[in-house]
Short mmCIF file of C-alpha atoms in Angstrom, two decimals:
data_model
loop_
_atom_site.label_atom_id
_atom_site.label_comp_id
_atom_site.label_asym_id
_atom_site.label_seq_id
_atom_site.Cartn_x
_atom_site.Cartn_y
_atom_site.Cartn_z
CA ASN Z 1 94.63 95.52 77.71
CA MET Z 2 96.85 94.02 80.33
CA GLU Z 3 99.01 91.16 79.11
CA LEU Z 4 99.96 88.36 81.55
CA LEU Z 5 103.08 86.56 81.00
CA CYS Z 6 103.45 83.13 82.70
CA CYS Z 7 106.78 81.56 82.57
CA GLU Z 8 108.61 78.59 84.51
CA VAL Z 9 111.15 80.02 86.85
CA ASP Z 10 114.01 78.12 88.34
CA PRO Z 11 113.52 78.13 92.06
CA MET Z 12 117.17 77.81 92.69
CA LYS Z 13 119.25 80.90 93.08
CA ARG Z 14 122.22 80.36 90.68
CA ALA Z 15 125.13 82.54 89.63
CA LEU Z 16 124.82 84.14 86.16
CA PRO Z 17 126.84 82.56 83.35
CA ASP Z 18 130.24 84.16 83.01
CA PRO Z 19 131.05 84.72 79.16
CA ASN Z 20 134.61 85.14 80.01
CA LEU Z 21 134.68 81.44 81.21
CA LEU Z 22 132.29 79.92 78.91
CA TYR Z 23 133.45 81.40 75.70
CA ASP Z 24 137.12 80.79 76.31
CA ASP Z 25 138.15 77.26 75.09
CA ARG Z 26 141.23 77.46 77.32
CA VAL Z 27 138.89 76.99 80.38
CA LEU Z 28 137.53 73.76 78.77
CA HIS Z 29 140.85 72.64 77.78
CA ASN Z 30 142.25 73.21 81.37
CA LEU Z 31 139.30 71.21 82.82
CA LEU Z 32 140.21 68.27 80.41
CA THR Z 33 143.83 68.42 81.31
CA ILE Z 34 143.50 68.30 85.27
CA GLU Z 35 140.17 66.20 85.61
CA GLU Z 36 142.25 62.96 85.85
CA ARG Z 37 143.99 64.15 88.94
CA TYR Z 38 140.89 63.51 90.93
CA LEU Z 39 140.02 60.15 89.75
CA PRO Z 40 140.61 57.12 92.02
CA GLN Z 41 143.46 55.00 90.84
CA CYS Z 42 141.71 51.78 91.68
CA SER Z 43 138.54 50.41 93.32
CA TYR Z 44 138.86 51.30 96.89
CA PHE Z 45 136.48 48.45 97.83
CA LYS Z 46 139.09 46.09 96.80
CA CYS Z 47 142.24 47.95 98.00
CA VAL Z 48 141.38 50.34 100.73
CA GLN Z 49 138.16 49.71 102.58
CA LYS Z 50 137.40 45.96 101.90
CA ASP Z 51 134.75 45.88 104.60
CA ILE Z 52 132.66 48.58 102.74
CA GLN Z 53 130.46 47.54 99.88
CA PRO Z 54 129.23 49.41 96.89
CA PHE Z 55 125.58 49.32 98.15
CA MET Z 56 126.68 51.16 101.27
CA ARG Z 57 128.30 53.76 99.18
CA ARG Z 58 125.03 54.07 97.12
CA MET Z 59 122.97 54.61 100.21
CA VAL Z 60 125.09 57.35 101.60
CA ALA Z 61 125.36 59.06 98.11
CA THR Z 62 121.70 58.91 97.71
CA TRP Z 63 121.10 60.38 101.19
CA MET Z 64 123.56 63.28 100.53
CA LEU Z 65 121.91 64.12 97.37
CA GLU Z 66 118.47 64.20 98.88
CA VAL Z 67 119.70 66.51 101.63
CA CYS Z 68 121.47 68.75 99.32
CA ILE Z 69 118.75 69.08 96.70
CA PRO Z 70 115.55 70.60 98.14
CA ALA Z 71 112.32 68.84 97.40
CA PRO Z 72 109.51 70.75 95.56
CA PHE Z 73 106.59 72.00 97.50
CA PRO Z 74 103.95 69.37 97.60
CA GLY Z 75 100.65 69.87 95.81
CA PRO Z 76 97.14 69.59 97.07
CA SER Z 77 96.59 66.54 99.21
CA GLU Z 78 93.79 64.83 101.22
CA ARG Z 79 92.44 66.65 104.19
CA SER Z 80 93.81 64.12 106.57
CA ASP Z 81 97.31 64.83 105.23
CA ILE Z 82 97.18 68.65 105.87
CA ILE Z 83 99.36 69.69 108.74
CA THR Z 84 97.73 72.06 111.20
CA ILE Z 85 99.28 75.10 112.91
CA ARG Z 86 99.39 73.17 116.20
CA GLU Z 87 101.24 70.35 114.61
CA ILE Z 88 103.74 72.85 113.03
CA SER Z 89 104.23 74.52 116.40
CA LYS Z 90 104.89 71.13 118.05
CA ALA Z 91 107.28 70.25 115.32
CA VAL Z 92 109.08 73.50 115.68
CA PHE Z 93 109.39 73.05 119.37
CA PHE Z 94 110.86 69.67 119.25
CA PHE Z 95 113.08 70.66 116.37
CA PHE Z 96 114.67 73.50 118.32
CA SER Z 97 114.84 71.44 121.52
CA GLY Z 98 116.79 68.75 119.50
CA LEU Z 99 118.88 71.49 117.94
CA PHE Z 100 119.87 72.93 121.51
CA MET Z 101 120.79 69.41 122.47
CA ALA Z 102 122.80 68.91 119.29
CA PHE Z 103 124.73 72.11 119.73
CA PHE Z 104 125.48 71.14 123.39
CA LEU Z 105 126.92 67.81 122.40
CA PHE Z 106 128.63 69.35 119.38
CA SER Z 107 130.50 71.63 121.83
CA LEU Z 108 131.83 68.70 123.62
CA LEU Z 109 132.99 67.10 120.37
CA CYS Z 110 134.19 70.30 118.44
CA LEU Z 111 137.89 69.96 119.02
CA PRO Z 112 138.03 66.35 117.84
CA LEU Z 113 135.99 67.01 114.85
CA GLN Z 114 138.15 70.07 113.97
CA GLU Z 115 141.22 67.72 114.34
CA TRP Z 116 139.69 65.19 111.91
CA GLU Z 117 138.83 67.93 109.43
CA LEU Z 118 142.46 68.89 109.46
CA VAL Z 119 143.47 65.32 108.84
CA VAL Z 120 141.17 65.01 105.83
CA LEU Z 121 142.24 68.49 104.46
CA GLY Z 122 145.91 67.34 104.88
CA LYS Z 123 145.24 64.14 102.86
CA LEU Z 124 143.62 66.27 100.17
CA LYS Z 125 146.48 68.60 100.31
CA TRP Z 126 143.91 71.37 100.74
CA ASN Z 127 142.87 71.01 97.17
CA LEU Z 128 139.09 71.05 97.35
CA ALA Z 129 138.42 72.33 93.83
CA ALA Z 130 137.89 68.92 92.23
CA VAL Z 131 136.61 68.92 88.60
CA THR Z 132 133.00 67.38 88.44
CA PRO Z 133 130.76 66.65 85.43
CA HIS Z 134 128.68 69.79 86.26
CA ASP Z 135 131.71 71.85 85.23
CA PHE Z 136 131.38 70.57 81.64
CA ILE Z 137 127.76 70.99 81.05
CA GLU Z 138 127.56 74.75 79.91
CA HIS Z 139 130.70 74.32 77.86
CA ILE Z 140 129.14 71.36 76.04
CA LEU Z 141 125.70 72.98 75.60
CA ARG Z 142 127.10 76.14 74.08
CA LYS Z 143 128.75 74.21 71.28
CA LEU Z 144 125.68 72.15 70.23
CA PRO Z 145 123.12 73.35 67.61
CA LEU Z 146 120.13 73.10 69.97
CA PRO Z 147 116.93 75.06 70.14
CA LYS Z 148 117.14 77.62 72.71
CA ASP Z 149 113.71 76.81 74.17
CA LYS Z 150 114.95 73.34 74.87
CA LEU Z 151 118.14 74.31 76.66
CA LEU Z 152 116.55 74.58 80.12
CA LEU Z 153 114.98 71.15 79.84
CA ILE Z 154 118.04 69.52 78.46
CA ARG Z 155 120.22 71.04 81.34
CA LYS Z 156 117.74 69.76 83.98
CA HIS Z 157 117.70 66.23 82.47
CA ALA Z 158 121.50 66.11 82.18
CA GLN Z 159 121.88 67.24 85.71
CA THR Z 160 119.60 64.53 86.72
CA PHE Z 161 121.64 61.89 84.85
CA ILE Z 162 124.79 63.18 86.60
CA ALA Z 163 123.03 62.88 89.99
CA LEU Z 164 122.12 59.33 89.30
CA CYS Z 165 125.74 58.52 88.28
CA ALA Z 166 126.95 59.98 91.49
CA THR Z 167 125.05 57.21 93.26
CA ASP Z 168 126.45 54.40 91.22
CA PHE Z 169 130.08 53.27 91.88
CA ASN Z 170 130.37 51.93 88.33
CA PHE Z 171 130.86 55.62 87.22
CA ALA Z 172 133.52 56.49 89.91
CA MET Z 173 136.46 55.90 87.65
CA TYR Z 174 134.85 57.57 84.60
CA PRO Z 175 136.34 60.93 83.67
CA PRO Z 176 133.94 63.73 84.67
CA SER Z 177 133.95 64.90 81.01
CA MET Z 178 132.68 61.51 79.78
CA ILE Z 179 129.92 61.51 82.45
CA ALA Z 180 128.78 64.95 81.41
CA THR Z 181 129.09 64.16 77.73
CA GLY Z 182 127.15 60.95 78.19
CA SER Z 183 124.50 62.66 80.32
CA VAL Z 184 124.00 65.44 77.77
CA GLY Z 185 123.73 62.87 74.96
CA ALA Z 186 121.17 60.93 76.98
CA ALA Z 187 119.21 63.97 77.69
CA ILE Z 188 118.99 65.03 74.07
CA CYS Z 189 118.17 61.53 72.86
CA GLY Z 190 115.52 61.22 75.54
CA LEU Z 191 113.85 64.29 74.27
CA GLN Z 192 114.22 63.07 70.70
CA LEU Z 193 116.18 66.14 69.52
CA ASP Z 194 119.24 64.09 68.14
CA ASP Z 195 119.92 63.42 64.54
CA GLY Z 196 121.60 60.15 64.69
CA ASP Z 197 125.47 59.46 65.00
CA SER Z 198 126.38 62.99 64.05
CA LEU Z 199 125.35 64.03 67.58
CA THR Z 200 127.60 61.53 69.25
CA ASP Z 201 130.47 62.46 66.91
CA LEU Z 202 130.11 66.12 67.87
CA LEU Z 203 129.92 65.32 71.52
CA ALA Z 204 133.03 63.20 71.43
CA LYS Z 205 134.86 65.93 69.51
CA ILE Z 206 134.00 68.57 72.09
CA THR Z 207 135.46 66.65 75.03
CA ASN Z 208 138.10 64.65 73.13
CA THR Z 209 136.31 61.47 74.01
CA ASP Z 210 136.45 58.15 72.15
CA VAL Z 211 133.21 57.69 70.21
CA ASP Z 212 132.65 54.03 71.24
CA CYS Z 213 133.50 54.79 74.72
CA LEU Z 214 131.03 57.59 74.73
CA LYS Z 215 128.29 55.41 73.23
CA ALA Z 216 128.95 52.71 75.97
CA CYS Z 217 128.88 55.37 78.71
CA GLN Z 218 125.54 56.85 77.38
CA GLU Z 219 123.94 53.46 77.26
CA GLN Z 220 125.13 52.73 80.85
CA ILE Z 221 123.64 56.09 82.03
CA GLU Z 222 120.27 55.32 80.29
CA ALA Z 223 120.36 51.77 81.86
CA VAL Z 224 120.95 53.27 85.41
CA LEU Z 225 117.84 55.55 84.98
CA VAL Z 226 115.70 52.75 83.90
CA ASN Z 227 116.81 50.64 86.95
CA SER Z 228 116.28 53.53 89.28
CA LEU Z 229 112.85 54.27 88.08
CA ARG Z 230 111.92 50.53 88.36
CA GLN Z 231 113.25 50.39 91.89
CA VAL Z 232 111.34 53.45 92.79
CA GLN Z 233 108.00 52.16 91.35
CA GLN Z 234 108.57 48.67 93.19
CA GLN Z 235 109.19 50.47 96.43
CA GLN Z 236 106.09 52.59 96.16
CA GLN Z 237 103.89 49.96 95.01
CA GLN Z 238 105.04 48.01 98.15
CA SER Z 239 104.14 50.85 100.27
CA ASN Z 240 100.95 51.85 98.52
CA PRO Z 241 99.52 48.64 97.03
CA SER Z 242 96.14 50.16 96.60
CA LYS Z 243 97.46 53.00 94.30
CA THR Z 244 98.29 52.90 90.63
CA VAL Z 245 101.64 54.01 89.29
CA ASP Z 246 100.19 57.48 88.32
CA GLU Z 247 98.76 57.99 91.72
CA LEU Z 248 102.06 57.42 93.56
CA ASP Z 249 103.91 60.24 95.18
CA GLN Z 250 107.00 61.86 93.74
CA ALA Z 251 109.96 59.59 93.12
CA SER Z 252 112.41 59.58 95.96
CA THR Z 253 115.42 59.74 93.53
CA PRO Z 254 117.61 62.83 93.97
CA THR Z 255 115.62 64.66 91.34
CA ASP Z 256 112.51 63.91 89.51
CA VAL Z 257 113.25 61.65 86.68
CA ARG Z 258 109.77 60.49 85.79
CA ASP Z 259 109.46 63.18 82.93
CA ILE Z 260 112.58 61.95 81.14
CA ASN Z 261 111.59 59.89 78.01
CA LEU Z 262 113.90 57.33 76.64
#
């Protein structure tokens, strides 16, 4: 008898975990030590770019995430929505025509762009290896007593929370470790895998975070998710008033957050 094994495979090609990094507490300690170097010292909306508003930053951050994170392949759709081969050919033709024009214009602007890149790199002192919340996820997860069959889902939910935090300026001055810890806590609580305050205490101990600050951060992260889902549903209902919430297309947030339970 032939046995068939069906399993969910992560479509993203990722590097394998390096035990030399994940199982050495010195790496986590170094991340916690240097993370504050990359935090803004003040709200640049008030001190640097007064003509820029937080909602403008949110629009750009959301667009960047949607560009960087590939959308899943759509499922079966109505016949009128199916793209024919002719339409694909036309789209490819116009795409490459536009691409050729873009390369031509880019060749004219190449030198000024490179000069500006050097200006930005100079301001950053060529230090591009900033610490982000994603750097802490694996270090946190390996120290938690979690069921192995839930790790993939917890990681996915935590990454979704981090993506949402990246679009909200209120988290800009939070240390990456706190955002990561709060996101993991929110993911575990949303899946109802927590055992009360002991989880929060353990998370706070792993990243040397104040317990009350961590609770406040986690609550704020959960509120951002609820608000994001509400906005998506309102936008989709306005564009598709004849459809119910369940019939609406996939959320336009950076990653699919509809399957996260709070």
